[in-house]
Structures are given as structure tokens and as C-alpha cells.
Amino acid sequence: MKLVKQGFKKENIVSYGNMFLLANGRYGYRGTLEEYRKSEMTSLNVLGLYDKYLDKWRESVNLPNPFYVLVKGKNKVYSLLESEPVKHEVSLDITDGVFTRETIYEDIEISSTRFVSSKDKNILGTRYLIKGIKGTELKINLGLDLDIYEINGPHFKEKKCTYEKDLILFTGTTNEGKEVRSYTKINSNKALNSTNLVNDIFGYEINSIIHKDEIIQIDIIHEVKEKEHINDGFDKLVERHIKAFNKLWDNAYLEIIGDKDANFELQYSIYHLLILEDNTSYHSVPARGLSGETYKGAIFWDTEMFMMPFYAFTNPRFARNTLVYRIKTLSGAKKKAEKYGYKGAFYAWESQDDGVEQCSDYNVTDPITNQPIRTYFADKQIHISGDIALAIMRYIFLTSDTSLLYEGGYEVIYEVIKFYDSYLTKKDKYHLNDVMGPDEYHERVNDNAYTNLLFKNVLKLGIEYYDDFIYTVKERTLTKEDLNDILTKLYIVEPNNDGLIEQFEGYFKLEDVTPNIVKARKRNEKDYMGGENGVAGKTRVIKQADVLSLLILLEHPYDLDILRKNYDFYYPYTEHGSSLSASIYSLAASKLNKLDEAYNLFRKSSGIDLGTEQKMYAGGIYIGGTHPASNAGAYLSVLLGFMGLWINKDGYSINPNLPPSIEGIKGKFIHKNKQYLVNVKKDNSYTIREVKQND
Ligand code: IFM
């Protein structure tokens, strides 16, 4: 299955960079072309390597681009940025994880094939071919581009390249003192002349006449850290990669029948989740995947609440790794709690390798004055801690792998409870005041319904498992009685007489306007809408599902009538300004039998990275990139929404509800170490069977 785009438009370079991304859970290589440089956001992004330059934001590090190639003729530069081609096409084979380009000029044809290995995790490769259409003279420059695209860099205080026999050895030291080493091997059927460093490119030059039908071949293999597979050759390496990548697909099989476009978007969403898997890493998945340095390459609640369930259904080992990451970063969460005067674990809103909060107090800027705007994501979005504790239990629920609890899971849950206890305002009832719920447009609110109920969910788990805490949690200042006492006193926002749950205290009194009216009040297209001075802050307009997140993501006693009333009420106020929103509404709409809406909302999530009009700015800050949580939401909208899979204490149930344009759904899911294959027909009848290993 392929994503293909023809033609070239300069304004699409950045969105195509996201759309055609290759990655393997360790490295992400944007879908740019060989002649592009940092102004086109060419980047090789690394998972788990972060750096801070001076007082700028600490962010993930991009490595030098190993795939730079520029072909020049006598009077022409064969670059899309300089010469118009006769024909140009880029394509991403999402089944194999291979990117290709084909650009035809009058006298030569350029094509390339690129992969980031799913098998040999430190390997990336490109095969670059030039075919003569007419005989002509060429000068080709190629090598490692040391002029790196960075948002808050430069991150390498030292960069050095040398030739080591037939390899280029790069060594770099980041400002934080981390050493990076990589090797690049370039093979060609033409002579390669070393150039050393020219115009920030360290590499080679080829001078040659190309004849009609002659092919110049250049294979570039890049290996980070070691020199383990660099000599294996392009053909063998790409074959190994495709085999490993196809295997990932096998467990993630989910197909929509009878609706080609919807199915393609679903497959494309799954692709973006598969390229982030690395079973050998205990790092988690950043909110923008490996598409660059946006959001500082940080991990948000996106992983636990959206992506983790996808991985639990398709690759439980990797789902586990994302939670081990939270266990390993517990000390960062404890430090954050202490910094703000609380106890326990207050997880970072934007978390990197060590779990230390990276979200700035001024996380967006005013696009007109360029002045930073005070935001409260870091200090008030306390639901992050509960989301993590709940995800640990959800993982166990889906997999039955309780070992995670004894490896630090219990401690996380206990420390999270301790944090909320210290945050409570204790009157007759206990309140969580001065918080920010999932909807980020309303800051510093009291009793956000989602956050309070989330704490109740976690508290109940804490009570249920309290006697087991003894095995791993050494210090237990809160007794089981304390937990029970909090549970009875915790204020829960119940539905009012109209069945509506108020998002937070006073929400219903806010100005009753819709997102379009509020947007029309912006001074500038990039204006940040949230916060005290944002146009949405004093209105009912919400950025993303909030009460609906409560009704879909949390345990609660409310029936379909409550869901319907709240869906109908909040839907017109929801901007879906966050990529996490539409899938929640899609899941709700499926339950409510609003199938056209469920379908359209699913398409909004699944198609998020396929357009060229993505939301790229929050205030003046660039926030573009891929959206794996939205991809996961799309997957869940199909599996849990249309297919109607529901996991409960006794096992699972299936209650399909297909939207009219869908003829059927087929797919696999893993539950408690068993894999099942489900086949849903148009009339919502279905079959299910266990998949045996040699099936
Ligand atoms: O975690 C989300 C948040 O809910 C909305 N703003 C973007 C974040 C990262 O995706």
C-alpha cells in the first residue's frame, strides 16, 4: 500500500516532510529530498537524546544528514529548489516502510529509495540513481551535511568528520557532553573523490559524463554508534528491514472493507504507530513521534491514554516499555512535586529522558509582539499523574502481566495518590482546585470533572491493591483508612438535573458562543486562543474533549443517556484544536449510534497528517509534525468504536456498529497473551477465533 504525491510545490515541503516520514522507534528521517538542507527542515531525529543550548529550551537532538546529494550539470542544478522537472513523484510504501522519489528532467532522471531499518536499528540507507536520457556532463556532491536543522540549537559544541578507509566517521559532542558517533559508507560505480568539508558537506565529489541509458548508482549506508552492519550492503539491509517491518504489520492487522479511502487512512495511521516501535528501548514515544524537535521531543499523556492501548493490542512488549519509562522517571516526578511544594509524584507535562519537567512557564508566544505568554500546562495540568497510574492498571487489564506492578508500578500508583492528597483543598468535601483539565483553553479552574474522577479511579485502585503495596512500596505514610477517607470525601462533579456534567466550577456561566465566532475575534491567524487573554478563555469554547474524555477514558457509573446529553451539549463548543479530541468524540458517537458523525470524526483523526493544511503554530511557536496519538485514536475508533470491542473483567465482548459506508471490518487484537481474529460483516454479524502461532 502506497502514499503517492505528484508534482512539486515549495509550500508543501514541510508537510511532506511529516507525511513521508520514515522511522524505526530510534531514529526518524523526515520525508525530504536529497538536495534539501536545513531550510527545508531535513532532519535525522534521535529518540532519547536531548540537549540544552544556553538558556534555550532543552530539546531532542538531530544528527547530521547523511543523505545529501546534489547533482549539477553544465548550466543547470538538478534540484527541485532550482530547476523545474518534467515530472516528479514521491511515494511511501507503508507496508514495507520504504520511501522513493522519481524526478525526471530533460536530460537525466533521478530516483532514490530510502529506509530506516526496523531490523538493524542503527542503520539507515539510501540508493540514489541517475539515469542518462541525453548524454551530459555531471558534477555530483554528496556526503554528510553538518549544517543541522535545529529549533533551539546548536546542540553540538564539537563536530568532527574524518575519512576512515572507505567510511566517513562523524564524532560530535553535545552541549551536555554526550558523545555521538556515526559511520557513513558510500559506494558508487563512479570514482568518488574526497572533498573534505565544502559548504558544510563532508564527503565526496563525482565528476562524470553520463551517456544515454547509463546509470550512475550511489549507495549510502549510515550506521549510528557501532560499525556492525555497515558493510552488509544496501540490498541485504533493505531486505532485512522489509521483513522485520512486515512482521510488525502482521500483529497490527485491522482492515476496513468497502471504503478504500477510510481504509487507506487507517493503514496510514497504523504505519505511523509501527514506525515508533522499538522493543529494545525503555524510552517512550514523543507526542510528535520522531518527526522532529517540536514540543522538545517530549512525552505527554498522549502515550499513556491513546498510544499505549494500541501497542497493548498489537505489541504488548512495547506497550510495557512505555510504562517502564514512567517507572524509571519516577524520581523526576518526585522532584517536580517537591519543587511545587507537594508530595509524591507530579509527572512532567513534557517529559524527556530523566522525567524532569521541560514545559516552560511561557510555552507559547504572542505572534504579533513575539512576547512569551504565561501558560499553566506544567504547573496545573495535574491529570498527567493520574493518567499514568491508570495506564499501568489498564495495561495489566489488557495483558494480565502483573510483573510490572512489582517492578515499580505499585510505587508509581502510590506516589500518584500521595501527590493528589497533598494537592487537595480539604473542606467538608475534598477539592482539586486551581488545575487545568484536558481542555487547555481554560486555565486555573476548580474541580475539573475529568481530573477529580480520574483521581477517584486511581484511589480505588490504590485501595484494592493496598495490601500488595507492602511488597514494593517501602514508605507508606498514607494508610488504607486514609485512602478510604479521601474516597468518601472527594468531590465528584455529578450530572445536574439536565444530565450535564459541568467541565469545571463556573463553566456553565461562561459566554455561550461557538468556535467560529471566537476564532473570528482573533487579531492574527496564529493567535493563541487559550488562557486569560486568549479569545476562548472566557467562553464555553473548548480546545478538546474534556467531559467527553471523562466519559470515554475513565471508569464511571453513567449510562448512555448521560453520554448523549453531554455529547450533544459539548460538541458545538469543541474546536478539536488538539489532535487528541476527534477520536474521543468518534468513540462516543459510535456508542450513541450517531454513525455518520462517528465516521467523520474518525476520518478527522486518521487523515490528520495527510493534508497540507495542518495546524503548525500555537501562538508564534512551531508545533508541526506527525500526530501518533491521533493515529492511535483513529485505530481505537475502529477497533473499539465500529467493531465494538470492549474489554471487561470477564474477558471481552464485541458489539459491532458499522457506519453506512463501511462493508465490513477484519482485524486482529491481542488480549491476555492470546491473539484473536475478528471478521465483522455489513449486517454487524461477526465471527471470532483465536489465532494460533502457525496460522
Ligand atoms: O497532550 C497534548 C495536549 O492534550 C494538547 N496539546 C498538545 C499536547 C501534545 O499532543
XYZ file of C-alpha atoms and ligand atoms in Angstrom:
705
model
C 0.000 0.000 0.000
C 1.447 3.360 -1.038
C 1.022 7.060 -0.473
C 1.927 8.787 -3.726
C 2.144 12.522 -4.461
C 2.964 14.003 -7.821
C 4.351 17.414 -8.663
C 6.314 19.853 -6.591
C 5.201 22.854 -4.574
C 7.651 24.648 -2.339
C 4.939 25.381 0.230
C 4.381 21.633 0.762
C 7.969 20.826 1.721
C 7.343 20.928 5.477
C 4.090 18.959 5.454
C 5.561 16.346 3.079
C 8.485 16.067 5.496
C 5.975 14.820 8.081
C 3.784 12.876 5.692
C 6.634 10.820 4.229
C 8.461 10.243 7.495
C 10.466 7.043 7.955
C 11.390 5.846 11.441
C 12.186 2.769 13.480
C 11.488 3.779 17.071
C 15.052 5.051 17.449
C 15.616 7.365 14.511
C 13.241 9.378 12.419
C 14.158 10.656 8.959
C 11.835 13.271 7.512
C 10.363 12.836 4.058
C 12.638 15.354 2.420
C 14.713 15.031 -0.741
C 18.448 14.523 -1.114
C 19.134 18.055 -2.345
C 17.327 19.634 0.620
C 19.144 21.180 3.532
C 18.209 22.701 6.878
C 15.999 25.395 5.359
C 13.775 22.554 4.139
C 13.777 21.037 7.661
C 15.751 17.990 6.613
C 16.432 16.072 9.792
C 17.544 12.842 11.321
C 15.882 12.937 14.726
C 17.030 10.703 17.592
C 14.900 9.210 20.349
C 16.069 9.835 23.892
C 18.984 12.153 23.113
C 18.287 15.629 24.424
C 20.359 18.736 24.778
C 20.115 22.252 26.115
C 21.892 25.142 24.457
C 22.430 28.196 26.694
C 19.075 29.210 28.180
C 17.011 27.890 25.279
C 14.538 25.006 25.575
C 16.075 21.581 26.016
C 15.015 19.520 23.020
C 15.675 16.313 21.128
C 18.800 16.291 19.019
C 19.011 15.993 15.237
C 22.093 14.342 13.771
C 23.914 15.434 10.602
C 22.044 14.405 7.481
C 23.896 11.509 5.819
C 21.885 11.511 2.586
C 22.824 14.813 0.996
C 23.286 14.555 -2.795
C 23.288 17.437 -5.266
C 23.663 16.909 -8.999
C 24.851 19.748 -11.207
C 25.094 19.910 -14.985
C 26.940 22.431 -17.139
C 24.268 25.104 -16.902
C 21.814 23.525 -14.565
C 21.362 22.416 -10.959
C 19.175 19.320 -10.784
C 17.410 20.356 -7.621
C 13.685 20.870 -7.261
C 14.524 24.100 -5.495
C 16.220 25.442 -8.619
C 15.004 23.703 -11.780
C 11.541 22.665 -12.781
C 11.358 18.978 -13.678
C 9.318 17.351 -16.410
C 7.826 15.007 -13.864
C 8.232 14.480 -10.127
C 6.751 11.927 -7.769
C 7.371 10.860 -4.185
C 5.948 7.748 -2.665
C 5.875 5.987 0.671
C 5.279 2.264 0.720
C 3.640 1.960 4.106
C 3.615 -1.840 4.026
C 7.383 -2.047 3.581
C 8.413 1.229 5.210
C 10.265 2.431 2.125
C 10.366 5.936 0.655
C 11.052 6.566 -3.027
C 11.367 9.607 -5.271
C 11.479 9.916 -9.014
C 12.328 13.183 -10.716
C 12.618 13.461 -14.461
C 14.446 16.310 -16.184
C 15.009 16.647 -19.954
C 18.440 15.070 -19.837
C 18.561 12.926 -16.698
C 16.243 11.008 -14.422
C 16.884 10.912 -10.668
C 15.384 8.256 -8.430
C 16.080 7.136 -4.915
C 14.966 4.513 -2.400
C 15.348 5.040 1.328
C 14.722 3.043 4.507
C 15.308 3.333 8.242
C 15.865 -0.215 9.369
C 13.324 -1.957 11.543
C 15.752 -4.830 11.940
C 19.234 -3.336 12.329
C 18.106 -0.478 14.480
C 21.104 1.821 13.974
C 21.053 1.538 10.183
C 19.574 3.893 7.587
C 20.113 3.541 3.845
C 19.560 5.303 0.536
C 20.128 4.132 -3.013
C 20.403 7.099 -5.386
C 20.277 6.514 -9.128
C 20.882 8.884 -12.021
C 19.886 7.673 -15.472
C 21.033 9.436 -18.613
C 18.282 10.489 -21.005
C 20.675 12.511 -23.176
C 24.418 12.410 -22.777
C 25.606 15.168 -20.449
C 28.374 16.193 -18.082
C 27.663 15.937 -14.351
C 29.260 17.048 -11.115
C 27.755 15.383 -8.045
C 28.389 16.483 -4.478
C 27.414 14.171 -1.674
C 28.107 13.360 1.934
C 27.226 14.262 5.474
C 25.534 17.627 5.919
C 26.911 19.159 9.110
C 24.654 22.193 8.912
C 21.900 20.673 11.050
C 18.292 21.839 11.236
C 17.596 22.709 14.884
C 14.900 24.722 16.634
C 16.797 25.574 19.821
C 20.348 24.664 18.861
C 23.191 24.416 18.045
C 23.359 21.203 20.030
C 26.814 20.030 19.019
C 29.565 22.071 20.570
C 32.034 19.932 18.667
C 31.553 18.263 15.303
C 34.314 16.368 13.597
C 34.425 14.335 10.415
C 37.278 12.195 9.151
C 37.748 9.575 6.476
C 38.385 6.165 7.964
C 39.286 3.961 4.991
C 36.084 3.844 2.919
C 33.920 5.315 5.674
C 33.176 8.788 6.932
C 33.420 8.878 10.691
C 31.441 11.577 12.463
C 32.025 12.356 16.113
C 30.106 15.013 17.918
C 29.775 16.224 21.480
C 26.596 17.903 22.609
C 26.500 20.889 24.946
C 25.567 18.455 27.718
C 28.669 16.412 26.972
C 27.026 13.433 25.239
C 29.173 11.848 22.581
C 27.667 10.728 19.310
C 29.470 8.670 16.723
C 28.247 7.589 13.316
C 29.643 5.972 10.194
C 28.674 6.608 6.593
C 29.643 4.325 3.777
C 29.185 5.490 0.217
C 29.591 3.144 -2.748
C 29.301 4.103 -6.369
C 30.040 2.706 -9.815
C 31.847 6.027 -10.452
C 35.011 7.286 -8.807
C 34.457 9.123 -5.540
C 36.869 11.992 -4.887
C 37.173 13.119 -1.276
C 36.379 16.774 -0.809
C 36.703 17.175 2.950
C 34.403 19.950 4.110
C 32.822 22.099 1.412
C 29.840 24.252 2.199
C 29.283 22.214 5.403
C 29.134 18.946 3.445
C 31.808 16.431 4.361
C 32.160 13.831 1.676
C 32.869 13.299 -1.964
C 32.516 14.598 -5.458
C 31.830 12.631 -8.620
C 32.764 14.155 -11.976
C 31.445 12.193 -14.891
C 29.852 12.229 -18.268
C 26.621 10.279 -18.282
C 25.557 8.645 -21.537
C 22.051 7.896 -22.703
C 20.653 4.948 -20.690
C 23.712 4.794 -18.471
C 23.028 4.593 -14.736
C 25.139 6.119 -12.016
C 24.468 4.323 -8.754
C 25.232 5.694 -5.316
C 24.501 3.608 -2.220
C 24.703 5.361 1.130
C 24.572 3.342 4.323
C 24.638 5.183 7.613
C 25.137 3.495 10.959
C 24.940 5.278 14.294
C 27.040 4.142 17.291
C 28.567 0.899 16.003
C 30.068 -0.481 12.802
C 28.039 -3.654 12.972
C 26.117 -3.884 9.708
C 27.533 -1.082 7.607
C 29.299 -3.474 5.250
C 26.273 -5.689 4.636
C 25.254 -3.751 1.522
C 22.058 -1.947 0.565
C 20.203 -4.930 -0.922
C 20.649 -7.198 2.063
C 19.909 -4.456 4.575
C 16.745 -3.254 2.878
C 15.504 -6.819 2.564
C 16.053 -7.450 6.283
C 14.289 -4.204 7.118
C 11.234 -5.017 4.984
C 10.943 -8.475 6.502
C 11.017 -7.076 10.048
C 8.609 -4.265 9.213
C 6.133 -6.645 7.542
C 6.156 -8.698 10.717
C 5.065 -5.699 12.770
C 2.145 -5.248 10.376
C 1.034 -8.794 10.846
C 0.129 -8.295 14.509
C -1.425 -4.901 13.860
C -3.749 -6.117 11.096
C -7.007 -4.166 11.039
C -8.820 -3.521 7.795
C -11.899 -1.611 6.728
C -13.687 -3.326 3.861
C -15.635 -1.464 1.174
C -14.328 2.029 1.831
C -10.957 2.454 0.171
C -10.184 5.962 1.420
C -11.099 5.224 5.019
C -9.095 2.028 4.907
C -6.063 3.790 3.477
C -6.147 6.386 6.241
C -6.462 3.632 8.836
C -3.438 1.814 7.389
C -1.515 5.080 7.224
C -2.325 5.695 10.901
C -1.132 2.227 11.832
C 2.054 2.870 9.827
C 2.815 5.939 11.937
C 2.482 3.879 15.111
C 4.540 0.946 13.856
C 7.461 3.180 12.907
C 7.738 4.231 16.550
C 8.164 0.733 17.963
C 11.463 -0.416 19.368
C 11.199 -3.335 21.741
C 14.769 -2.848 22.900
C 14.298 0.665 24.215
C 12.873 1.713 27.570
C 12.184 5.153 26.326
C 8.662 6.230 25.498
C 7.037 7.775 22.419
C 7.152 11.559 21.962
C 3.926 13.398 21.098
C 5.235 14.250 17.639
C 6.835 10.845 17.158
C 10.246 11.128 15.549
C 9.256 13.821 13.089
C 11.483 16.452 14.667
C 12.099 18.669 17.645
C 8.578 20.002 18.051
C 7.380 20.016 21.664
C 11.032 19.448 22.581
C 10.774 15.795 21.567
C 8.901 15.276 24.822
C 6.495 12.608 26.018
C 2.982 13.708 27.051
C -0.174 11.909 28.276
C -0.747 11.145 24.572
C 1.296 7.968 25.014
C -0.497 6.508 28.021
C -4.076 7.381 27.133
C -4.018 6.916 23.363
C -0.964 5.063 22.072
C -0.428 2.568 24.892
C -3.748 0.743 24.212
C -2.804 0.414 20.511
C 0.507 -1.151 21.496
C -1.134 -3.383 24.121
C -3.445 -4.796 21.414
C -0.658 -5.254 18.858
C 2.750 -5.415 20.583
C 2.310 -5.747 24.381
C 6.035 -5.843 24.995
C 6.425 -2.375 23.593
C 3.351 -1.136 25.498
C 5.100 -2.336 28.637
C 8.277 -0.451 27.734
C 6.413 2.846 27.545
C 5.264 2.295 31.140
C 8.661 1.147 32.360
C 9.821 4.541 31.126
C 7.428 6.169 33.598
C 8.692 3.939 36.394
C 12.262 4.867 35.540
C 11.410 8.563 35.562
C 9.547 8.475 38.883
C 12.382 10.359 40.566
C 11.877 13.256 38.129
C 8.183 13.299 39.045
C 9.023 13.333 42.752
C 11.388 16.248 42.240
C 8.720 18.169 40.373
C 6.208 17.609 43.214
C 8.772 18.832 45.724
C 9.575 21.897 43.639
C 5.927 22.958 43.705
C 5.534 22.149 47.424
C 3.647 18.874 47.032
C 4.354 15.288 47.985
C 4.514 12.146 45.886
C 4.821 12.069 42.101
C 3.818 15.015 39.944
C 4.804 13.824 36.474
C 6.198 16.251 33.948
C 3.742 17.610 31.422
C 6.602 17.444 28.915
C 8.930 14.642 29.877
C 12.304 13.743 28.405
C 14.971 11.178 29.314
C 15.054 11.930 33.046
C 11.410 12.833 33.739
C 12.311 16.392 34.714
C 9.686 18.948 33.683
C 10.623 20.588 30.393
C 7.462 22.555 29.802
C 8.275 26.214 30.112
C 6.092 28.623 32.102
C 5.930 30.589 28.884
C 5.169 27.867 26.401
C 3.621 29.968 23.643
C 4.375 33.399 22.289
C 2.267 36.255 21.057
C 2.599 36.127 17.260
C 2.412 39.909 16.934
C 4.661 41.153 19.738
C 6.693 37.938 19.942
C 6.394 38.254 23.731
C 6.157 34.998 25.731
C 2.729 34.242 27.201
C 2.420 32.709 30.678
C 0.808 29.288 30.343
C -0.039 26.800 33.087
C 0.475 23.464 31.365
C 3.403 22.491 33.582
C 2.122 23.576 36.956
C -1.610 22.935 36.678
C -2.215 20.060 34.286
C -2.096 17.616 37.168
C -4.149 14.956 35.393
C -0.894 13.686 33.841
C -0.007 11.772 37.041
C -3.380 10.034 37.241
C -3.297 9.205 33.525
C -0.033 7.337 34.060
C -1.260 5.426 37.118
C -4.437 4.456 35.283
C -2.494 3.374 32.196
C -0.423 0.985 34.302
C -3.586 -0.717 35.501
C -5.103 -0.622 32.025
C -2.033 -2.331 30.598
C -2.385 -5.094 33.192
C -6.082 -5.362 32.445
C -5.317 -5.841 28.756
C -2.346 -8.152 29.122
C -2.588 -9.764 32.587
C 1.133 -9.023 33.004
C 1.198 -8.098 36.694
C 5.000 -8.207 36.858
C 5.040 -4.501 36.039
C 3.482 -3.774 39.433
C 6.367 -5.407 41.244
C 8.908 -3.599 39.100
C 7.800 -0.193 40.288
C 4.178 0.018 39.120
C 2.801 -0.087 42.664
C 5.178 2.609 43.722
C 4.031 4.880 40.889
C 0.375 4.380 41.835
C 1.069 5.016 45.499
C 3.171 8.147 44.829
C 0.496 9.500 42.496
C -2.135 9.126 45.224
C 0.199 10.842 47.648
C 0.609 13.717 45.199
C -3.126 14.259 44.753
C -3.672 14.003 48.506
C -1.190 16.829 49.011
C -2.887 18.896 46.285
C -6.377 18.603 47.783
C -8.171 21.556 49.337
C -9.720 19.817 52.334
C -13.041 21.305 53.436
C -16.213 19.293 54.146
C -15.573 17.887 50.751
C -12.126 17.479 49.208
C -11.484 19.546 46.089
C -8.768 19.689 43.433
C -8.617 23.430 42.885
C -6.535 25.565 40.575
C -5.952 22.972 37.881
C -6.116 22.617 34.113
C -8.113 19.737 32.664
C -7.527 18.152 29.252
C -9.057 21.265 27.623
C -6.113 23.638 27.653
C -8.017 26.810 26.853
C -9.310 27.122 30.418
C -6.551 27.526 32.930
C -6.570 27.507 36.704
C -10.067 26.141 37.199
C -11.556 24.434 40.247
C -12.880 20.897 40.298
C -12.293 19.854 36.737
C -14.682 16.905 36.418
C -12.155 14.792 34.491
C -9.315 15.333 36.975
C -11.429 14.671 40.066
C -12.918 11.475 38.675
C -9.516 10.361 37.448
C -8.192 10.694 40.989
C -11.151 8.673 42.231
C -10.330 5.928 39.692
C -6.722 5.822 40.887
C -7.713 5.952 44.525
C -9.991 2.951 44.100
C -7.104 1.043 42.560
C -4.905 2.092 45.435
C -7.419 0.739 47.945
C -7.914 -2.506 46.019
C -4.188 -3.147 45.848
C -3.157 -1.564 49.119
C -2.259 -4.845 50.792
C 0.061 -5.673 47.891
C 1.872 -2.327 48.124
C 3.709 -3.800 51.071
C 5.899 -5.768 48.673
C 7.371 -2.840 46.858
C 6.417 0.465 48.470
C 8.661 0.893 51.454
C 7.361 4.167 52.821
C 3.583 4.181 53.248
C 2.579 7.303 55.168
C -0.961 7.005 53.845
C -2.850 4.104 55.404
C -5.643 2.188 53.736
C -8.046 4.012 56.082
C -6.671 7.339 54.864
C -7.370 6.306 51.302
C -10.920 5.249 52.174
C -11.449 8.530 53.981
C -10.306 10.527 50.927
C -12.555 8.430 48.720
C -15.655 9.286 50.716
C -14.806 12.965 50.915
C -13.534 13.565 47.382
C -15.852 15.888 45.486
C -17.086 14.363 42.245
C -18.882 16.547 39.719
C -22.167 14.700 39.204
C -24.552 15.321 36.294
C -27.025 18.164 37.033
C -30.802 17.963 36.556
C -30.315 18.146 32.801
C -27.864 15.288 32.941
C -24.918 17.588 32.212
C -21.550 17.307 33.896
C -20.050 20.761 34.355
C -16.496 20.738 32.990
C -15.335 22.795 35.972
C -16.847 25.080 38.574
C -18.457 28.028 36.762
C -18.149 26.658 33.213
C -21.887 26.937 32.540
C -21.788 30.663 33.323
C -19.274 31.398 30.565
C -20.199 33.143 27.336
C -22.254 30.873 25.114
C -20.534 31.134 21.727
C -19.234 28.691 19.140
C -15.620 28.161 17.976
C -16.214 30.001 14.699
C -17.406 33.150 16.454
C -14.466 33.019 18.831
C -11.973 32.436 16.004
C -13.296 35.483 14.182
C -12.188 37.542 17.193
C -8.524 36.671 16.712
C -6.209 39.522 15.768
C -3.902 37.208 13.895
C -4.274 33.732 12.385
C -1.607 32.389 14.780
C -3.101 33.933 17.944
C -3.129 31.588 20.922
C -6.790 31.172 21.899
C -6.329 29.905 25.452
C -5.527 31.470 28.789
C -6.614 34.645 30.443
C -6.187 36.877 27.413
C -6.955 34.346 24.706
C -10.239 34.715 22.840
C -11.585 31.353 24.081
C -10.575 31.678 27.737
C -13.758 33.382 28.962
C -16.148 31.479 26.721
C -17.533 27.936 26.598
C -15.341 27.151 23.612
C -13.016 24.277 24.460
C -9.911 23.164 22.667
C -10.529 19.443 23.061
C -12.710 16.741 24.565
C -12.792 17.162 28.330
C -16.054 15.908 29.867
C -16.195 13.549 26.890
C -12.704 12.314 27.788
C -14.078 11.529 31.223
C -16.973 9.574 29.733
C -14.775 7.655 27.278
C -11.433 7.203 29.025
C -12.391 6.783 32.685
C -14.376 4.318 34.779
C -17.730 5.875 35.676
C -21.287 4.859 36.501
C -23.051 6.945 33.839
C -25.371 5.475 31.222
C -25.879 6.213 27.535
C -28.433 8.898 28.269
C -25.814 10.907 30.173
C -23.323 10.306 27.371
C -25.843 11.542 24.783
C -26.737 14.666 26.728
C -23.116 15.629 27.292
C -22.114 14.805 23.739
C -24.915 16.972 22.343
C -24.079 19.774 24.752
C -20.280 19.892 24.391
C -19.981 19.015 20.702
C -20.854 22.537 19.409
C -18.322 24.112 21.787
C -15.436 21.820 20.885
C -12.885 23.247 18.489
C -10.869 19.999 18.119
C -7.825 22.264 18.235
C -5.936 19.322 19.716
C -5.337 16.185 17.698
C -6.478 14.189 20.739
C -10.063 15.349 20.515
C -11.835 13.953 17.449
C -11.265 10.284 18.257
C -12.831 10.670 21.702
C -15.949 12.125 20.098
C -15.873 9.406 17.444
C -15.842 6.705 20.115
C -18.731 8.433 21.904
C -20.679 8.845 18.651
C -20.314 5.121 17.901
C -21.782 4.253 21.271
C -24.636 6.673 20.633
C -25.342 5.216 17.224
C -24.557 8.543 15.544
C -22.709 6.637 12.899
C -22.162 9.338 10.298
C -20.629 11.604 12.914
C -18.552 8.726 14.308
C -17.240 8.088 10.818
C -16.445 11.747 10.047
C -14.659 12.176 13.368
C -12.680 9.013 12.738
C -11.623 10.434 9.355
C -10.581 13.650 11.065
C -8.194 11.659 13.270
C -6.987 9.225 10.629
C -6.364 11.894 7.993
C -4.575 14.310 10.279
C -1.164 14.036 8.642
C -2.356 13.532 5.104
C -3.353 17.102 4.359
C -1.095 20.034 3.680
C -3.050 22.397 5.927
C -2.062 21.058 9.348
C -2.096 23.309 12.402
C 1.562 24.358 12.582
C 1.576 27.068 15.253
C 0.485 27.644 18.878
C 0.852 31.388 19.159
C 4.196 32.006 17.461
C 5.674 28.587 18.314
C 6.064 25.912 15.635
C 4.144 22.771 16.678
C 4.039 20.864 13.381
C 4.970 17.228 12.989
C 3.239 13.876 12.982
C 0.435 13.042 15.434
C 0.726 9.462 16.684
C -1.905 9.937 19.413
C -4.399 10.919 16.746
C -3.333 7.875 14.709
C -3.907 5.696 17.769
C -7.261 7.388 18.364
C -8.226 6.533 14.775
C -7.255 2.899 15.322
C -9.260 2.754 18.553
C -12.244 4.420 16.852
C -12.345 1.429 14.500
C -11.471 -1.352 16.950
C -13.464 -0.170 19.962
C -15.956 2.040 18.139
C -17.060 0.449 14.856
C -16.009 -3.092 15.702
C -17.311 -2.581 19.234
C -14.605 -4.500 21.070
C -14.918 -3.970 24.786
C -12.588 -5.416 27.383
C -14.229 -6.157 30.711
C -13.401 -8.080 33.854
C -14.693 -11.356 32.425
C -12.828 -11.050 29.144
C -14.097 -9.195 26.132
C -17.309 -8.533 24.275
C -17.910 -7.496 20.691
C -20.803 -5.346 19.626
C -20.234 -4.066 16.073
C -21.869 -0.934 14.770
C -20.606 -0.184 11.271
C -21.108 3.237 9.672
C -23.105 3.045 6.400
C -20.113 3.427 4.054
C -18.252 0.506 5.596
C -18.947 -3.022 4.310
C -17.019 -4.855 6.972
C -14.025 -4.877 9.315
C -11.433 -7.575 9.717
C -8.707 -7.440 12.264
C -6.590 -8.957 14.969
C -6.068 -7.971 18.567
C -4.079 -9.413 21.434
C -5.743 -9.852 24.798
C -4.128 -11.607 27.742
C -1.472 -13.351 25.628
C -3.932 -14.653 23.075
C -4.453 -13.230 19.648
C -7.905 -13.133 18.078
C -9.090 -12.619 14.536
C -12.445 -10.911 14.122
C -14.495 -10.617 10.962
C -17.435 -8.218 11.042
C -19.960 -8.203 8.201
C -22.110 -5.375 6.868
C -25.127 -6.564 8.919
C -22.966 -6.353 12.073
C -22.816 -10.134 12.445
C -19.323 -11.345 13.236
C -17.072 -14.318 13.751
C -14.104 -14.516 16.074
C -11.423 -17.131 16.510
C -8.146 -17.449 18.281
C -5.088 -17.161 16.026
C -2.661 -19.989 16.646
C 1.055 -19.414 16.206
C 1.447 -21.330 12.957
C -1.774 -19.971 11.426
O -1.002 16.370 25.086
C -1.478 17.240 24.119
C -2.466 18.173 24.763
O -3.582 17.464 25.257
C -2.943 19.204 23.774
N -1.806 19.955 23.285
C -0.826 19.117 22.616
C -0.319 18.020 23.529
C 0.652 17.105 22.776
O -0.004 16.402 21.767
